[in-house]
Amino acid sequence: TYIGSIVASVNPYKSIPGLYDCAAVERYSKHHMGEMAPHIFAVANECYRCLWKRHDSQCILISGESGAGKTESTKLILKFLSAMSQHSLELSSREKTSCVEQAILES
């Protein structure tokens, strides 16, 4: 559940199919935090948006008891941020290509 901009989660100690796959990354990348069910990808997406859109420095604090899933949570956040960075890089490459193509067409 969300508590403001904090997501409180419980380690289910088992794999839940579809919870952290590429489709989940895609879904949460298209919504602001609070628009969908609470998820660690929503927190990561909010940080990513604030970093790139508003140029605000970001910090994610992951806390919990031993075995609570801190390391796995960190991996999931890095997975999300990596996917978003790759997506941004691909868009940037396409925009540069389309600008070059447009310049060639105009000359």
Short mmCIF file of C-alpha atoms in Angstrom, two decimals:
data_model
loop_
_atom_site.label_atom_id
_atom_site.label_comp_id
_atom_site.label_asym_id
_atom_site.label_seq_id
_atom_site.Cartn_x
_atom_site.Cartn_y
_atom_site.Cartn_z
CA THR A 1 0.00 0.00 0.00
CA TYR A 2 1.06 3.63 -0.42
CA ILE A 3 1.75 5.94 2.46
CA GLY A 4 2.27 9.24 0.67
CA SER A 5 5.19 8.67 -1.67
CA ILE A 6 6.22 5.58 0.28
CA VAL A 7 5.29 2.05 -0.73
CA ALA A 8 5.02 -0.47 2.10
CA SER A 9 5.42 -4.02 0.88
CA VAL A 10 5.68 -7.52 2.27
CA ASN A 11 7.99 -10.25 0.99
CA PRO A 12 5.72 -13.12 -0.15
CA TYR A 13 8.71 -15.52 -0.02
CA LYS A 14 7.60 -16.97 -3.35
CA SER A 15 7.60 -15.93 -6.98
CA ILE A 16 4.42 -14.27 -8.27
CA PRO A 17 4.17 -14.63 -12.07
CA GLY A 18 3.89 -11.35 -13.98
CA LEU A 19 4.53 -9.12 -10.98
CA TYR A 20 7.95 -7.90 -12.09
CA ASP A 21 8.14 -8.79 -15.80
CA CYS A 22 8.73 -6.48 -18.77
CA ALA A 23 5.00 -5.94 -19.19
CA ALA A 24 4.80 -4.58 -15.63
CA VAL A 25 7.70 -2.22 -16.37
CA GLU A 26 5.83 -1.01 -19.44
CA ARG A 27 2.53 -0.54 -17.56
CA TYR A 28 4.03 1.41 -14.67
CA SER A 29 6.21 3.55 -16.94
CA LYS A 30 3.06 5.05 -18.47
CA HIS A 31 1.35 6.11 -15.22
CA HIS A 32 2.00 8.44 -12.32
CA MET A 33 2.28 7.03 -8.83
CA GLY A 34 -1.17 6.42 -7.38
CA GLU A 35 -2.90 5.86 -10.73
CA MET A 36 -2.34 2.10 -10.52
CA ALA A 37 -2.03 -0.43 -7.72
CA PRO A 38 0.92 0.12 -5.35
CA HIS A 39 4.14 -1.30 -6.80
CA ILE A 40 7.86 -0.76 -6.48
CA PHE A 41 7.94 0.16 -10.18
CA ALA A 42 5.58 3.07 -9.45
CA VAL A 43 8.09 4.47 -6.93
CA ALA A 44 10.97 3.96 -9.38
CA ASN A 45 8.98 5.63 -12.16
CA GLU A 46 8.17 8.64 -10.00
CA CYS A 47 11.87 9.05 -9.19
CA TYR A 48 12.80 8.70 -12.84
CA ARG A 49 10.21 11.28 -13.90
CA CYS A 50 11.33 13.76 -11.23
CA LEU A 51 14.95 13.28 -12.20
CA TRP A 52 14.49 13.84 -15.92
CA LYS A 53 11.43 16.07 -16.18
CA ARG A 54 12.00 18.40 -13.21
CA HIS A 55 15.76 17.87 -12.81
CA ASP A 56 15.30 17.13 -9.11
CA SER A 57 17.86 14.90 -7.39
CA GLN A 58 16.33 11.64 -6.18
CA CYS A 59 16.96 9.12 -3.42
CA ILE A 60 15.21 5.83 -2.72
CA LEU A 61 15.46 4.45 0.80
CA ILE A 62 14.88 0.71 1.14
CA SER A 63 14.54 -0.49 4.69
CA GLY A 64 13.51 -3.68 6.42
CA GLU A 65 14.44 -6.60 8.61
CA SER A 66 16.84 -9.32 7.54
CA GLY A 67 15.18 -11.39 4.81
CA ALA A 68 12.56 -8.73 4.07
CA GLY A 69 13.66 -8.41 0.45
CA LYS A 70 15.82 -5.27 0.45
CA THR A 71 18.33 -6.69 -2.03
CA GLU A 72 15.58 -7.94 -4.35
CA SER A 73 13.81 -4.56 -4.13
CA THR A 74 17.04 -2.82 -5.09
CA LYS A 75 17.46 -5.15 -8.07
CA LEU A 76 13.89 -4.45 -9.19
CA ILE A 77 14.36 -0.69 -8.99
CA LEU A 78 17.59 -0.95 -10.97
CA LYS A 79 15.83 -3.17 -13.53
CA PHE A 80 13.12 -0.54 -13.97
CA LEU A 81 15.56 2.38 -14.19
CA SER A 82 17.72 0.47 -16.65
CA ALA A 83 14.71 -0.25 -18.88
CA MET A 84 13.62 3.38 -18.75
CA SER A 85 17.12 4.64 -19.53
CA GLN A 86 17.37 2.26 -22.49
CA HIS A 87 13.97 3.44 -23.73
CA SER A 88 15.06 7.10 -23.45
CA LEU A 89 18.28 6.33 -25.32
CA GLU A 90 16.34 4.64 -28.13
CA LEU A 91 13.96 7.61 -28.40
CA SER A 92 16.87 10.03 -28.45
CA SER A 93 18.55 8.05 -31.24
CA ARG A 94 15.33 8.01 -33.28
CA GLU A 95 14.82 11.76 -32.83
CA LYS A 96 18.36 12.49 -34.02
CA THR A 97 17.88 10.19 -37.00
CA SER A 98 14.56 11.76 -37.90
CA CYS A 99 16.12 15.26 -37.65
CA VAL A 100 18.92 14.19 -39.98
CA GLU A 101 16.43 12.59 -42.37
CA GLN A 102 14.29 15.73 -42.27
CA ALA A 103 17.31 17.96 -43.03
CA ILE A 104 18.21 15.75 -46.01
CA LEU A 105 14.66 15.89 -47.32
CA GLU A 106 14.55 19.69 -47.00
CA SER A 107 17.84 20.23 -48.92
#
